[in-house]
Amino acid sequence: MRTITYLGLIYIAVFSSCSEDFFSPVIEIDLPIPKEKLVVYGHLEEGSDTIYIQVTRTRPLLDSTAYPALRTDTLFYDPRDRTKFYIHRVIGSDTVSNVVIHLLLNKTRIASFNELPGRKGMYYTVLPQPLKFEPGNEFTLQVSAPGYTTVEATESMPRPVDIESIAYRKNIRLSTPADPFNSDIFNEYSFYFKDPGPDPNYYFASGYYWDSIRAAARPIHLFSYDLKSVEGFLADESFNGKSIVWSVHEYSWDGNGNGQFQYAYFYLHSLSKAYYLYQLSIRRYENARDDPFAEPVILYTNVKNGYGFFSLGASRKYLLNLK
Amino acid sequence: MIRILLLLFICLLYIQLSGQSKFTISGYIEDAGSGEKLISATIFNVKNQQGVVSNTYGFYSLTLSAGEIELAASYVGYANWGLTVHLTNDTLINIGLTQSNILQEVVINADQSDRADQKIQMSQITIPVDQIKKAPALLGEVDVLKILQLLPGVQGGNEGQNGLYVRGGSPDQNLILLDGVPVYNASHIGGFFSVFNADAIKNVTLTKGGFPARHGGRLSSVIEIDMKEGNMKEFHGEGGIGLISSRLTLEGPIWKDKISFLISGRRTYLDLIARPFITSSIKRENENKETKIGVGIDAHFYDLNAKINYRINNRHRIFFSAYNGLDIFGARYDEFYKNRTEYDKTKGGLDWGNITSAFRWNWMIHPKLFLNATITYSKYNVDIGAQSETKRIDPATNKNIIDNNLAKYISGIRDWSAKADFDYIINPVYRVRTGLGITWHQYSPGAFQVKAQSTDVNIDTLIGSKDLKAVEPYAYIENEFQSGPLKANIGLHFSAFGVEQKWYSSVQPRIGLQYGLNNTTALKASFVTMQQYINLLTNERIGLPTDLWVPATKSIKPQFSWQAALGVAKTLSNDYEFTFEAYYKKMKHVISYKDGASLLEINKDWQQKITQGNGTSYGTEWMIQKKNGKTTGWIGYTLSWNYRQFDDLNLGIQYPYKYDRRHDVEILVSHTFSKRISISGTWQYGTGNAVSLPIASYRIPAYGSPIDLASVRNPIYFPDYEIIEGKNDYRMPPYHRMDINIEFTKQKRTRSRTWSFGAYNAYNRANPLYLASGSKVTLVNGVYENKKVIRQYSLFPIVPHFMYSFKF
């Protein structure tokens, strides 16, 4: 019994002498400071003669300094009516000085870039002739800046794919995963097209209502409940070289609910693999933000020695009469 | 390969059967005091040192030439046994060995069969339950699995948890068998305690490689936990009262030397201690005349083990064993109004548990042939849910209006299985084990049940994955033989798996070789292939029992591995034993969640959330062990590399597995000073876990469509993205911890009591559990600045414990 008493006294002595921090389960740790790298963000579309590339840089995670202001941006709050409400805010991002950018076609330089006036970090070039799809052509983007490792990315232009037709179903009722009991009302646009095969193809759909009163296009907020889709994209793994029907959706209240638009036009975007993988990783990243149950996401990059992406795309347009 | 093995088998059979004028001594080896069967006890002929070891059921069979035989039997911790017999026909001898106290002056020889240099089997360790019980433990709760984490080649995962990562494998690649029945979740309270009550356990064996053909279905390890059978001679009991739990085990004969029973229970009572405080504090806050509050919390687990052992005669025995364990965590909050005529009742919680049961029949068909036939059932399920009930009285109609709502997440697995194992001991140098079995699985890989019932709504829906049924037959044959200094165990394991009208099958060769260089040193080698038809989907961020057991399906292929190992085993003087092993393991079709996949994505089937890839692990394991004497224990060291490669993860580049630990050191020492005082301690060190930690970030504009992007129109905003350079490319600080335990025992004539005191994490090391980024506001020159910081979160500081145990 005496031994037990002594042991108890030793315990009390040990613990009473400990400071509060002694039991603290949280401590701050230092991180290695990584070398800053260039971040490239560029997408080239078939038919464009002006090309824009955004260049920024990485910063250490624990760097708490404010981002330098690039410009003031305007966001409209209600997508149904641009006139309703606007948000003005300062957009900031890290910038890099003295950036040199070259575009190469099949390893031959075809263009150099200049900074876009009033858009810090945005670079542009005007090509002598618009970009066009030719099988086997490879485009390489090289970006360098003093103090940074030169980065480059190479990508091929995907083959554009014609939309054969679009079937339009208005105000259909669909049970959605977010609301499995009270099905919502949607407009559905089913794209009919033939995948060219044999190389992998990646698709994305976008659309605009034509507002004849304002003589302006109004974006259609499309997403897809089609089981073939992944995060709104479509990869041709399961239908390579075959005809396919792909449905995309729009909330009915968000779209042409009042029947005020007569026409809409849609794009079927053929995208290079880098665009698909980057945007997929971005969407997964956004979905996983603040979800403690979600796996961490590594953002895709095809930029060697840097981050971001360089991709190419080719789109085909289809005019749909909604009436 | 299969043809060669079959040919070899036939040749050996012919050679071995050509012996003549030999007779067989057979029977069981058991503890003389309790009748418990002794596994792997040695019986041998002293004259020519030819002998065999008893099997898992204590059965032995020794075929010798007729004549005068000087028999000896030994088992670690027991006094040697000897008998001279004149062998003229097949003879049945049941052997009872007597336990020896290590503090007595009797010299106990190390059991030959227990020496690593004498066994063909490599990569296998058996830990005596007494050693497990003496080892320090978190809050004094003796934990079988935590002791296994102290072995080379075995890593423990996160702080305090008892997941086992064996030679680069994941926890689902361990086959944990309780009396031959698979246990799917061997953890309580999110992994801090194992479900195995040490008082009810007889034996624990871990096999990390060189798997004999009788085992299959998992890639990385087999953990065999055998329950005690119940004392056939006398009634006994033991138990303990600790800080958070108490336990009691009773065993004894129902019919002396014929039928015995064992029943063992354990329950935690943290909730019972905390309940009065929580209830009173909430009631105080809400007390008024109109409303009555009812509050309840539940946070406990319990285990129940039971076993009945019926010795029908010398040839037939039957056993029935069962286990039921449940974790319950929940809270209840009720409000009653207007003299309890109206109320709001809400409750929610998380429950998970296992049920296993086994019916076993042992039949000594022939002095050389033994059958073990088993029928088993195993169930594991998880329920997470919240439920509410509201009752109101409609003032207009004066009728009751009752609303019921329920949201529940359900997942689980059920197995029914039947198997027969034959042990044919042809002579001391040749033994054949063969068997077959079949398991029916029913998987419930995660579903949400939603119920809403009121006067105008009636919903009862199940969202998520549907149940899957599968069947898994298998068969095996093992040939264990000795030729001069060479011993071998060569076998084949065949398994198949039928699910969703698809069949997978696999023929798996198993080779184990041992070459005795001298009386104390042996070289060992093994090569095995394994196939696994079940996967555990585990979240890498948090460890909850929400992990899902899912099968191979039409689109998810079974996991496959091959493993080669080379080793040396040497028995040194004074009962020290040294082992060294080097291994290389390749795994195919291992699974992982895709980037960003979340348990909360209820709209996706589990198969859409996962991807399959490859794993590679290799390394060396060193161990020096002292098994006998006043001081026992081991020092282990592992140097290993462990990688994964998935096309869909980390841009397809190979990356370190989360539990890739370059260095792992484990020390366990127990010392008995006297009959009254003993002390034990453990120390472990491991390279920090590999985690995916962002170390940089960037901002980039977001656009709605490719055309907007190409023409830089309408950028939506500039979001921040944190960069993980490579999956698991950041190392957390190393893990190290010391635990200590001291026991004071008072022995009386028919009973004893023990006080145990100790501490987990004795030097209060802040070991990393996880890292997270956050912000910190500091006042600099009168201005508040918001700084980003990375914080390391730890779980357990020093945790003292005591336990009072008794035996009668």
XYZ file of N, CA and C in Angstrom, chain A residues 52-162:
333
model
N -4.615 34.412 -76.072
C -4.324 35.023 -74.765
C -3.750 33.953 -73.826
N -2.727 34.362 -73.101
C -2.142 33.455 -72.096
C -2.002 34.236 -70.788
N -2.511 33.660 -69.721
C -2.357 34.284 -68.395
C -1.138 33.642 -67.718
N -0.276 34.468 -67.156
C 0.897 33.932 -66.450
C 0.906 34.489 -65.031
N 1.038 33.625 -64.099
C 1.168 34.034 -62.705
C 2.244 33.148 -62.076
N 2.300 33.121 -60.774
C 3.342 32.310 -60.141
C 2.800 31.684 -58.866
N 3.532 30.715 -58.386
C 3.152 30.111 -57.102
C 3.701 30.981 -55.976
N 3.139 30.815 -54.808
C 3.698 31.460 -53.618
C 3.679 30.439 -52.480
N 4.644 30.552 -51.540
C 4.647 29.584 -50.434
C 3.315 29.633 -49.691
N 2.872 28.504 -49.223
C 1.560 28.417 -48.594
C 1.411 29.387 -47.427
N 2.494 29.575 -46.683
C 2.397 30.410 -45.487
C 2.648 31.890 -45.783
N 2.772 32.244 -47.040
C 2.944 33.642 -47.417
C 1.593 34.347 -47.268
N 1.508 35.253 -46.301
C 0.217 35.895 -46.015
C 0.099 37.282 -46.619
N 1.068 37.714 -47.420
C 0.991 39.070 -47.984
C -0.178 39.153 -48.969
N -0.738 40.363 -49.080
C -1.914 40.540 -49.948
C -1.511 40.390 -51.415
N -2.438 39.903 -52.218
C -2.172 39.781 -53.656
C -2.198 41.160 -54.299
N -1.267 41.450 -55.198
C -1.335 42.742 -55.878
C -2.573 42.813 -56.772
N -3.187 43.999 -56.810
C -4.420 44.154 -57.601
C -4.091 44.109 -59.090
N -4.814 43.293 -59.804
C -4.638 43.240 -61.259
C -5.603 44.196 -61.940
N -6.825 44.174 -61.460
C -7.843 45.020 -62.076
C -9.110 44.920 -61.230
N -10.073 45.765 -61.569
C -11.375 45.690 -60.912
C -12.284 44.865 -61.802
N -12.960 43.941 -61.196
C -13.793 43.056 -61.997
C -15.262 43.310 -61.660
N -16.100 42.998 -62.590
C -17.529 43.191 -62.385
C -18.230 41.849 -62.511
N -18.973 41.543 -61.512
C -19.733 40.292 -61.538
C -21.206 40.613 -61.487
N -21.989 39.927 -62.280
C -23.424 40.141 -62.134
C -23.963 39.066 -61.206
N -24.857 39.470 -60.346
C -25.326 38.581 -59.286
C -26.396 37.620 -59.798
N -27.371 38.172 -60.560
C -28.475 37.337 -61.010
C -28.266 36.979 -62.472
N -28.005 35.722 -62.755
C -27.691 35.363 -64.139
C -28.872 35.557 -65.089
N -30.103 35.689 -64.547
C -31.261 35.825 -65.433
C -31.392 37.240 -65.994
N -30.805 38.194 -65.307
C -30.962 39.567 -65.775
C -29.705 40.361 -65.424
N -28.930 40.658 -66.451
C -27.670 41.365 -66.232
C -27.875 42.747 -65.627
N -29.033 43.320 -65.831
C -29.243 44.698 -65.384
C -29.528 44.786 -63.894
N -29.763 43.651 -63.283
C -30.292 43.696 -61.923
C -29.270 44.141 -60.862
N -28.159 43.479 -60.839
C -27.285 43.703 -59.696
C -25.848 43.376 -60.079
N -24.955 44.258 -59.770
C -23.552 44.039 -60.103
C -22.696 44.103 -58.851
N -21.641 43.335 -58.868
C -20.660 43.427 -57.778
C -19.353 43.888 -58.412
N -18.786 44.926 -57.863
C -17.475 45.392 -58.331
C -16.456 45.013 -57.274
N -15.375 44.446 -57.713
C -14.352 44.109 -56.725
C -12.967 44.113 -57.364
N -11.990 44.197 -56.479
C -10.608 44.217 -56.960
C -10.126 42.780 -57.043
N -9.607 42.432 -58.209
C -9.088 41.076 -58.372
C -7.574 41.129 -58.305
N -7.013 40.277 -57.488
C -5.567 40.285 -57.341
C -4.966 38.938 -57.621
N -3.769 38.968 -58.110
C -3.030 37.730 -58.320
C -1.556 38.086 -58.374
N -0.724 37.118 -58.092
C 0.717 37.382 -58.191
C 1.092 37.593 -59.649
N 2.006 38.483 -59.873
C 2.416 38.745 -61.256
C 3.907 38.451 -61.413
N 4.298 38.304 -62.629
C 5.701 38.021 -62.940
C 6.131 39.039 -63.994
N 7.298 39.628 -63.780
C 7.778 40.644 -64.739
C 8.631 39.999 -65.829
N 8.701 40.717 -66.925
C 9.580 40.346 -68.043
C 9.373 38.916 -68.525
N 8.133 38.559 -68.713
C 7.820 37.200 -69.180
C 8.000 37.133 -70.700
N 8.642 36.077 -71.134
C 8.814 35.855 -72.583
C 8.043 34.583 -72.947
N 7.139 34.739 -73.906
C 6.306 33.585 -74.296
C 6.436 33.366 -75.802
N 6.639 32.114 -76.159
C 6.691 31.746 -77.578
C 5.720 30.609 -77.831
N 5.122 30.656 -79.010
C 4.274 29.544 -79.440
C 4.949 28.863 -80.610
N 5.063 27.549 -80.548
C 5.735 26.775 -81.593
C 4.730 25.836 -82.238
N 4.824 25.702 -83.537
C 4.028 24.706 -84.250
C 5.003 23.689 -84.823
N 4.830 22.465 -84.403
C 5.758 21.390 -84.809
C 7.211 21.823 -84.621
N 7.483 22.393 -83.464
C 8.822 22.815 -83.017
C 9.351 24.055 -83.748
N 8.522 24.689 -84.554
C 8.940 25.928 -85.227
C 8.169 27.092 -84.612
N 8.918 28.145 -84.220
C 8.257 29.263 -83.568
C 7.329 29.971 -84.553
N 6.085 30.196 -84.113
C 5.145 30.895 -84.992
C 4.654 32.194 -84.372
N 4.896 32.398 -83.085
C 4.423 33.649 -82.494
C 5.131 33.937 -81.180
N 5.239 35.259 -80.868
C 5.713 35.707 -79.560
C 4.628 36.595 -78.961
N 4.603 36.715 -77.640
C 3.479 37.366 -76.965
C 3.895 38.682 -76.313
N 2.924 39.590 -76.187
C 3.115 40.850 -75.469
C 2.056 40.955 -74.372
N 2.360 41.766 -73.359
C 1.392 41.931 -72.261
C 0.213 42.772 -72.754
N -0.982 42.364 -72.372
C -2.202 43.049 -72.798
C -2.348 44.328 -71.968
N -2.476 45.468 -72.617
C -2.582 46.711 -71.836
C -3.785 46.664 -70.885
N -3.534 47.052 -69.642
C -4.612 47.081 -68.643
C -4.946 45.721 -68.046
N -4.307 44.691 -68.485
C -4.577 43.343 -67.931
C -3.236 42.729 -67.521
N -2.792 43.106 -66.333
C -1.487 42.629 -65.873
C -1.456 41.108 -65.824
N -0.394 40.524 -66.291
C -0.265 39.072 -66.262
C -0.912 38.389 -67.447
N -1.661 39.163 -68.275
C -2.306 38.570 -69.452
C -1.482 38.934 -70.694
N -1.141 37.935 -71.471
C -0.292 38.138 -72.653
C -1.087 37.731 -73.891
N -0.791 38.388 -75.021
C -1.542 38.074 -76.241
C -0.615 38.116 -77.445
N -1.086 37.488 -78.476
C -0.411 37.581 -79.763
C -1.472 37.483 -80.850
N -1.178 38.087 -81.983
C -2.090 37.992 -83.128
C -1.378 37.173 -84.206
N -2.034 36.101 -84.587
C -1.434 35.206 -85.579
C -1.712 35.725 -86.992
N -0.832 35.439 -87.924
C -1.076 35.883 -89.302
C -2.325 35.252 -89.894
N -2.657 34.067 -89.458
C -3.893 33.433 -89.919
C -4.505 32.620 -88.779
N -5.823 32.461 -88.801
C -6.465 31.755 -87.682
C -5.963 30.314 -87.535
N -6.041 29.841 -86.302
C -5.631 28.454 -86.028
C -6.600 27.500 -86.710
N -6.064 26.425 -87.264
C -6.979 25.442 -87.841
C -6.516 24.027 -87.494
N -7.505 23.151 -87.547
C -7.202 21.753 -87.209
C -6.503 21.066 -88.363
N -5.374 20.471 -88.086
C -4.708 19.588 -89.051
C -4.166 18.413 -88.269
N -4.508 17.190 -88.707
C -4.069 16.020 -87.939
C -2.544 15.994 -87.794
N -2.071 15.662 -86.625
C -0.638 15.503 -86.395
C 0.072 16.776 -85.988
N -0.604 17.924 -86.081
C 0.044 19.184 -85.682
C 0.205 19.242 -84.166
N 1.373 19.677 -83.745
C 1.630 19.799 -82.306
C 2.002 21.236 -81.977
N 1.315 21.793 -80.997
C 1.603 23.161 -80.564
C 2.361 23.109 -79.239
N 3.402 23.934 -79.128
C 4.179 23.988 -77.886
C 4.215 25.427 -77.396
N 3.963 25.589 -76.130
C 4.032 26.912 -75.510
C 5.246 26.932 -74.585
N 6.119 27.933 -74.799
C 7.301 28.072 -73.939
C 7.196 29.398 -73.202
N 7.369 29.344 -71.883
C 7.261 30.553 -71.071
C 8.503 30.649 -70.196
N 9.152 31.804 -70.234
C 10.320 31.982 -69.364
C 10.272 33.366 -68.735
N 10.920 33.486 -67.606
C 11.013 34.772 -66.898
C 12.243 34.721 -66.013
N 12.886 35.876 -65.815
C 14.105 35.871 -64.992
C 13.803 35.369 -63.567
N 14.666 34.491 -63.127
C 14.505 33.963 -61.761
C 13.606 32.739 -61.680
N 13.048 32.323 -62.795
C 12.152 31.160 -62.801
C 12.666 30.118 -63.799
N 12.372 28.886 -63.507
C 12.692 27.820 -64.458
C 11.738 27.951 -65.645
N 12.294 27.820 -66.852
C 11.457 27.901 -68.051
C 10.476 26.737 -68.065
N 9.243 27.040 -68.431
C 8.237 25.974 -68.476
C 7.750 25.810 -69.907
N 7.265 24.636 -70.214
C 6.688 24.439 -71.542
C 5.642 23.328 -71.511
N 4.751 23.406 -72.464
C 3.706 22.390 -72.582
C 3.416 22.157 -74.050
N 3.157 20.935 -74.400
C 2.882 20.585 -75.794
C 1.532 19.886 -75.874
N 0.752 20.224 -76.874
C -0.591 19.658 -76.992
C -1.014 19.646 -78.459
N -1.875 18.724 -78.797
C -2.392 18.665 -80.171
C -3.823 19.175 -80.197
N -4.202 19.705 -81.360
C -5.567 20.199 -81.468
C -6.518 19.027 -81.735
N -7.618 18.954 -81.006
C -8.562 17.856 -81.268
C -9.366 18.119 -82.532
N -9.868 17.065 -83.073
C -10.670 17.178 -84.307
C -12.055 17.760 -83.943
N -12.501 18.778 -84.650
C -13.841 19.303 -84.362
C -14.909 18.297 -84.772
N -16.006 18.286 -84.034
C -17.075 17.309 -84.291
C -18.389 18.059 -84.500
N -19.020 17.780 -85.635
C -20.274 18.458 -85.963
C -21.430 17.920 -85.118
